[in-house]
N, CA, C and O atoms as CSV, one atom per row, in Angstrom:
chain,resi,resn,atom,element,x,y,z
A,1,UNK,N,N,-25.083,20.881,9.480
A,1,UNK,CA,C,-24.716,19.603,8.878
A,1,UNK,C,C,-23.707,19.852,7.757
A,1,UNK,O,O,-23.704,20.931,7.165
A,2,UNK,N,N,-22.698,18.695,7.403
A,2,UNK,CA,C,-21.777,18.913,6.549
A,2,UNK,C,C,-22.099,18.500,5.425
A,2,UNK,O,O,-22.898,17.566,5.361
A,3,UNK,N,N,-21.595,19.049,4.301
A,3,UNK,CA,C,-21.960,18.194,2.947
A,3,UNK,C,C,-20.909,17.613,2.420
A,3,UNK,O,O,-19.858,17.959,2.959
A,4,UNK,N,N,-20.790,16.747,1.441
A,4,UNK,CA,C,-19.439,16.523,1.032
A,4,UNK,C,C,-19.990,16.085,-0.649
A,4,UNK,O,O,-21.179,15.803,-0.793
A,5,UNK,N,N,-19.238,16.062,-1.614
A,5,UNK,CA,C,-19.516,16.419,-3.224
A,5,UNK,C,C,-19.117,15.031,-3.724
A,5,UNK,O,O,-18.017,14.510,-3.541
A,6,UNK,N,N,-19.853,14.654,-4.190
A,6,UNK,CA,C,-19.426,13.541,-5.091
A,6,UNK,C,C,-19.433,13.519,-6.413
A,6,UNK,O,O,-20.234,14.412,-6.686
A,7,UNK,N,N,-18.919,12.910,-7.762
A,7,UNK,CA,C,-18.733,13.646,-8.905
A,7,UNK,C,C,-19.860,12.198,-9.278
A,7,UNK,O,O,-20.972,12.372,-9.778
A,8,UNK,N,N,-19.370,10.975,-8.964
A,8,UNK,CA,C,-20.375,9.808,-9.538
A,8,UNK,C,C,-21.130,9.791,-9.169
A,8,UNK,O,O,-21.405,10.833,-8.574
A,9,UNK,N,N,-22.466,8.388,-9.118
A,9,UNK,CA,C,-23.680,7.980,-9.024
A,9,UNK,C,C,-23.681,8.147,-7.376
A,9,UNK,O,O,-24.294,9.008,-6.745
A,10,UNK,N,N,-22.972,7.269,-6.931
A,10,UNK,CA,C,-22.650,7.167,-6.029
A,10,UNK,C,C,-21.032,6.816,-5.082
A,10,UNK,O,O,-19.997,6.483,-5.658
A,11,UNK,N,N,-21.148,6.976,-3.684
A,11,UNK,CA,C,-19.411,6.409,-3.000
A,11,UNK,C,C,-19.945,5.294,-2.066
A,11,UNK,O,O,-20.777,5.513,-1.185
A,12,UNK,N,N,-19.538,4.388,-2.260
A,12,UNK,CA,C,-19.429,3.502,-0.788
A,12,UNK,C,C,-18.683,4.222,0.551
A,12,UNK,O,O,-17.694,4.950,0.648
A,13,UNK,N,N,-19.918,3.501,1.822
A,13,UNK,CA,C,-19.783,4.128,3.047
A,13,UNK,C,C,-18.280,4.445,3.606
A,13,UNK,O,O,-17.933,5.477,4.180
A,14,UNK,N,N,-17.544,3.408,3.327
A,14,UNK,CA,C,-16.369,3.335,4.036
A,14,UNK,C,C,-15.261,4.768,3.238
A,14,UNK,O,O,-14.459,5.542,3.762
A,15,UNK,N,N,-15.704,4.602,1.848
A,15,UNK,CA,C,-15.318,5.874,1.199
A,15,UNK,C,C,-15.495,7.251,1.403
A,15,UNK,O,O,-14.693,8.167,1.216
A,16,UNK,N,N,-16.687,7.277,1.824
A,16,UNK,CA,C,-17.457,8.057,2.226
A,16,UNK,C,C,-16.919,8.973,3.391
A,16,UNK,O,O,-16.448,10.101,3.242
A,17,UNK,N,N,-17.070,8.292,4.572
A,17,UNK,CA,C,-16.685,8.524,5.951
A,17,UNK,C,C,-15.174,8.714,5.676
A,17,UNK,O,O,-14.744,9.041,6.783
A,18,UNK,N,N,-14.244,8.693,4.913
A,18,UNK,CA,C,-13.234,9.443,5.314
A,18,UNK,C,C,-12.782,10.928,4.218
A,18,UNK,O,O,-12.190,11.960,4.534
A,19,UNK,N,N,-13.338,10.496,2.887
A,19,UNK,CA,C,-13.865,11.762,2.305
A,19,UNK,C,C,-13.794,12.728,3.261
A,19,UNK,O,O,-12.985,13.655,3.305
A,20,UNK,N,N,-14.936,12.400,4.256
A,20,UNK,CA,C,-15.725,13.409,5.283
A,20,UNK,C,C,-14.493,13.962,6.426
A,20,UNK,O,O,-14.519,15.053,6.996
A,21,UNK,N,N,-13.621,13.088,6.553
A,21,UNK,CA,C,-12.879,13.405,7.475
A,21,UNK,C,C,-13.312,12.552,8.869
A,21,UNK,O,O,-12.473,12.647,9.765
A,22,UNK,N,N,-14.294,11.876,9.126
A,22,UNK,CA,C,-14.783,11.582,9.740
A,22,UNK,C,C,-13.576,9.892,10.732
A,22,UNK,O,O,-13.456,9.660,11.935
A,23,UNK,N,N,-12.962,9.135,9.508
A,23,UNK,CA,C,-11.908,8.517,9.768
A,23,UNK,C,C,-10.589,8.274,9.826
A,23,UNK,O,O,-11.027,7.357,10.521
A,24,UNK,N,N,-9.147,8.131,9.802
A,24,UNK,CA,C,-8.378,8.348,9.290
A,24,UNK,C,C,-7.920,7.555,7.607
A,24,UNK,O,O,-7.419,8.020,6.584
A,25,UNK,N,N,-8.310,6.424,7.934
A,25,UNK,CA,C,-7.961,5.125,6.540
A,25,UNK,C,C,-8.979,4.096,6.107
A,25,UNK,O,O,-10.137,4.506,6.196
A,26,UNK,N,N,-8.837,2.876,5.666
A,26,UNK,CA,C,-9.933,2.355,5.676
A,26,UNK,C,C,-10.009,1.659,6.667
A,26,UNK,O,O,-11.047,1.691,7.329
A,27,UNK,N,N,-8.741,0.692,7.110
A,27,UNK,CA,C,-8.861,0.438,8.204
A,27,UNK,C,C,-9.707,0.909,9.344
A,27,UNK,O,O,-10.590,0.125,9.692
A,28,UNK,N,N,-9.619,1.905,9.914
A,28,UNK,CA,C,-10.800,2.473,10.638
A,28,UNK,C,C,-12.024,2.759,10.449
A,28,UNK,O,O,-12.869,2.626,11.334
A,29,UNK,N,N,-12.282,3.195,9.258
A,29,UNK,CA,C,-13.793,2.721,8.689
A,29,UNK,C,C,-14.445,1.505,8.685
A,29,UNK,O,O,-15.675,1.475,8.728
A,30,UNK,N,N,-13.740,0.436,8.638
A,30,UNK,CA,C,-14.245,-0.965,8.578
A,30,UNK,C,C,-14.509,-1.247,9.916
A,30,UNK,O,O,-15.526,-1.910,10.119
A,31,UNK,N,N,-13.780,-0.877,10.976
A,31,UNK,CA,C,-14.017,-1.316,12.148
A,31,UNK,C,C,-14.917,-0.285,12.645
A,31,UNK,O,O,-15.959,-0.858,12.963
A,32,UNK,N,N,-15.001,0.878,12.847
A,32,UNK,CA,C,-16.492,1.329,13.257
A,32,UNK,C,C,-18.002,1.142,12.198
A,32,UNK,O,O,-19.126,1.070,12.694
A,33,UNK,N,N,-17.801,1.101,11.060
A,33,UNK,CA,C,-18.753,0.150,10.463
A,33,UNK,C,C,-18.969,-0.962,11.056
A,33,UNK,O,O,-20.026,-0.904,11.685
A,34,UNK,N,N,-18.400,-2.046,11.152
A,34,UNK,CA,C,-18.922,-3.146,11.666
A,34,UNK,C,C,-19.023,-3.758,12.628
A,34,UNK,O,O,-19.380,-4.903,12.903
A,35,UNK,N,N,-18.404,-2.235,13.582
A,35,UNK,CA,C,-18.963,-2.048,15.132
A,35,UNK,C,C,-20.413,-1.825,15.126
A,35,UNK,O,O,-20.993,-1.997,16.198
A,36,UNK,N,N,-21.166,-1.434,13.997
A,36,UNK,CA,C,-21.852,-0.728,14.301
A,36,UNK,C,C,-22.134,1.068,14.944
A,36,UNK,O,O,-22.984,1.615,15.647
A,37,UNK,N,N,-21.310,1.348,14.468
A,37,UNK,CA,C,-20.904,3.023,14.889
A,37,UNK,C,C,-21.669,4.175,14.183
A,37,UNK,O,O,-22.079,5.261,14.592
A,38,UNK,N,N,-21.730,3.367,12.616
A,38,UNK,CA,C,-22.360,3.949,11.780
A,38,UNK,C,C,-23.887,4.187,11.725
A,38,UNK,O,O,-24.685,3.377,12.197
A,39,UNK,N,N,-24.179,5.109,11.245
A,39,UNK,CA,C,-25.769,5.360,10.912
A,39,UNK,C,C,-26.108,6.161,9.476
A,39,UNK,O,O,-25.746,7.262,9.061
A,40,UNK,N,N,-27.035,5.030,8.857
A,40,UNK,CA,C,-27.101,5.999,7.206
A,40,UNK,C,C,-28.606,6.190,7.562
A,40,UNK,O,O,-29.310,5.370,8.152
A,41,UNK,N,N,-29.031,7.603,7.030
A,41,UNK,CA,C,-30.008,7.633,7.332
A,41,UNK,C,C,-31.304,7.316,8.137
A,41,UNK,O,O,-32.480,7.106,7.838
A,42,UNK,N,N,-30.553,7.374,9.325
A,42,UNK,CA,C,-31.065,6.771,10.632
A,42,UNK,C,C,-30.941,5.645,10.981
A,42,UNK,O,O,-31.525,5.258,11.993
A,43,UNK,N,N,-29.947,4.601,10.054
A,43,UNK,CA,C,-30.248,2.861,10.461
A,43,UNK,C,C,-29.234,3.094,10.281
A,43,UNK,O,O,-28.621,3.885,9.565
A,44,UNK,N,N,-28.752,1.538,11.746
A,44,UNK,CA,C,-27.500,1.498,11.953
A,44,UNK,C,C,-27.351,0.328,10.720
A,44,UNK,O,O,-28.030,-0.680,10.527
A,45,UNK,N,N,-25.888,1.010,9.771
A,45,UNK,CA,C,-25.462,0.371,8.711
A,45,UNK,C,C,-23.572,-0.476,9.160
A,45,UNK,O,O,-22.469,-0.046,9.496
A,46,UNK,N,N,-24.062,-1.528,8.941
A,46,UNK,CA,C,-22.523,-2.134,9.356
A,46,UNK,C,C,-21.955,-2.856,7.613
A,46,UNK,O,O,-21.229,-3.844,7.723
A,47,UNK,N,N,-22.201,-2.486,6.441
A,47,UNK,CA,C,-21.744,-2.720,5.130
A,47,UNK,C,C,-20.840,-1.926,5.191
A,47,UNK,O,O,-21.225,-0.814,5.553
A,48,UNK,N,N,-19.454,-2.030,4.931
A,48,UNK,CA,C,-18.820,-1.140,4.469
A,48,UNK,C,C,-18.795,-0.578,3.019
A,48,UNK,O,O,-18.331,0.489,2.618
A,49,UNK,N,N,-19.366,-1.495,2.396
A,49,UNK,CA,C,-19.406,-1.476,0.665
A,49,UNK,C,C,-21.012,-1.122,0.418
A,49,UNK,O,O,-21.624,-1.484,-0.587
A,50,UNK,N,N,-21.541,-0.415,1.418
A,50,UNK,CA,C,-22.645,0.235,1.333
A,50,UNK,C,C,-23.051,1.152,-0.001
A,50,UNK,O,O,-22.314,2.109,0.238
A,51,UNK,N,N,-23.686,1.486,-1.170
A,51,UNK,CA,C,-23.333,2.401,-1.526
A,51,UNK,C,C,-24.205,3.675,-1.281
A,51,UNK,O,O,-25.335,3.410,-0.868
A,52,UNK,N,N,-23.947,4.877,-1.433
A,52,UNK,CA,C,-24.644,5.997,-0.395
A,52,UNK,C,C,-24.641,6.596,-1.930
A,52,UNK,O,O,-23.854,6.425,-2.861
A,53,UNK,N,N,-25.656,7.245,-1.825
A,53,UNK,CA,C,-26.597,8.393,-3.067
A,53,UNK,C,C,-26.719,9.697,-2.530
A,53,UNK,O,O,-26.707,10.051,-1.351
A,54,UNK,N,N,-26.859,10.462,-3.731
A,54,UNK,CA,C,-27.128,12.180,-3.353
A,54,UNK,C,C,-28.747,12.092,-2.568
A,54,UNK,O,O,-29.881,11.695,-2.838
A,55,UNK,N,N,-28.003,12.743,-1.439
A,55,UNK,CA,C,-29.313,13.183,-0.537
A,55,UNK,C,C,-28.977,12.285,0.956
A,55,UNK,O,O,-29.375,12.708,2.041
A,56,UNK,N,N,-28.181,10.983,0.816
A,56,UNK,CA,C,-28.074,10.081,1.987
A,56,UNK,C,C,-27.342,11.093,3.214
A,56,UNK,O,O,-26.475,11.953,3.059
A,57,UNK,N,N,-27.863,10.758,4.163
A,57,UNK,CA,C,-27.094,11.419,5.394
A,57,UNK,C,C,-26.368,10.395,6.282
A,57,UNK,O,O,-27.102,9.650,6.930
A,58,UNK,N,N,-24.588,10.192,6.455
A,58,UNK,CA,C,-24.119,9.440,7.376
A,58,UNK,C,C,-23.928,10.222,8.730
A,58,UNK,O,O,-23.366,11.314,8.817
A,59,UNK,N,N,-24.451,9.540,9.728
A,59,UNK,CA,C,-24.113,9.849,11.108
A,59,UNK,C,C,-23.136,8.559,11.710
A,59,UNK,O,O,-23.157,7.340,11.543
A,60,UNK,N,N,-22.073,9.718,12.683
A,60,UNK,CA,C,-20.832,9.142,13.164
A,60,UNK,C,C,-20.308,9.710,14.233
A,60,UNK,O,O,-19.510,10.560,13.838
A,61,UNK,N,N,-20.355,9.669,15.634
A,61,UNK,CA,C,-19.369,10.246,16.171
A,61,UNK,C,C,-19.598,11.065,16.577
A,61,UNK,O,O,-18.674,11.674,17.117
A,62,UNK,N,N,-21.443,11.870,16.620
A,62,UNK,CA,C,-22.162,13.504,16.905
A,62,UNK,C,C,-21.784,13.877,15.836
A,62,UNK,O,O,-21.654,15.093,15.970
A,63,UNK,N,N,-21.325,13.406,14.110
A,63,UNK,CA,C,-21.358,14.279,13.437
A,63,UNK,C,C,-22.177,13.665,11.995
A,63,UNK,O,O,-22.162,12.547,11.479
A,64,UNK,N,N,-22.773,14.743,11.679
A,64,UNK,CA,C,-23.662,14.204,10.206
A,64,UNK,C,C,-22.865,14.734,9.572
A,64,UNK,O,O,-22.086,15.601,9.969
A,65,UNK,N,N,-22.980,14.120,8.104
A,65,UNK,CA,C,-22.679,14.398,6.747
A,65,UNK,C,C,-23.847,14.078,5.689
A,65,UNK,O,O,-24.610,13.114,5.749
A,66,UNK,N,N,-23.829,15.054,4.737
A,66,UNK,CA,C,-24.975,14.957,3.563
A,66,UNK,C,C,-23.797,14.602,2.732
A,66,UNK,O,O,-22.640,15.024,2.743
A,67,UNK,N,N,-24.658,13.338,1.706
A,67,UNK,CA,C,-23.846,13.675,0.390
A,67,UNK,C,C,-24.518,14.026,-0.588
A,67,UNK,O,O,-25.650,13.587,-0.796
A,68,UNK,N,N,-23.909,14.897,-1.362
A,68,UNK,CA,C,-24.396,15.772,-2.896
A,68,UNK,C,C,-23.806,15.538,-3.838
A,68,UNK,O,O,-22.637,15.329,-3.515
A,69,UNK,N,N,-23.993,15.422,-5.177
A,69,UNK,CA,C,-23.733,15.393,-6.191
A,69,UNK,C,C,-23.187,16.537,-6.961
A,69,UNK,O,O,-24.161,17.181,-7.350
A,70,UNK,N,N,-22.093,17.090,-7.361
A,70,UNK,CA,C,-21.539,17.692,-7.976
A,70,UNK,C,C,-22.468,18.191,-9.221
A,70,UNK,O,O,-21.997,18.930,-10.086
């Protein structure tokens, strides 16, 4: 599984997922978000303005990401 570092409290999903590499822009984050593509911690999350905490895991695509706190 991948991790990716966050310095604040938290990132919103759509932030998140390309952090990760996982999207190219936001544009594309918004639309597999609210395809439903997304999965935070096992539930399918369609918020893009989700906000995700140290320890949340996004699944996307066959790929997880952890996020951690710096």
């Amino acid at each position: 599984m991948e991790t990716i570092s966050i310095r604040d409290e938290f990132i919103k999903l759509g932030q998140a997922l390309k952090l990760a590499g996982l999207v190219s822009n936001g544009v594309d984050a918004k639309i597999v978000i609210q395809d439903g593509e997304v999965k935070l911690n096992g539930e399918v999350e369609t918020r893009r303005g989700k906000k995700v905490y140290n320890g949340d895991v996004i699944e996307f695509n066959g790929s997880q990401v952890k996020i951690v706190n710096e």
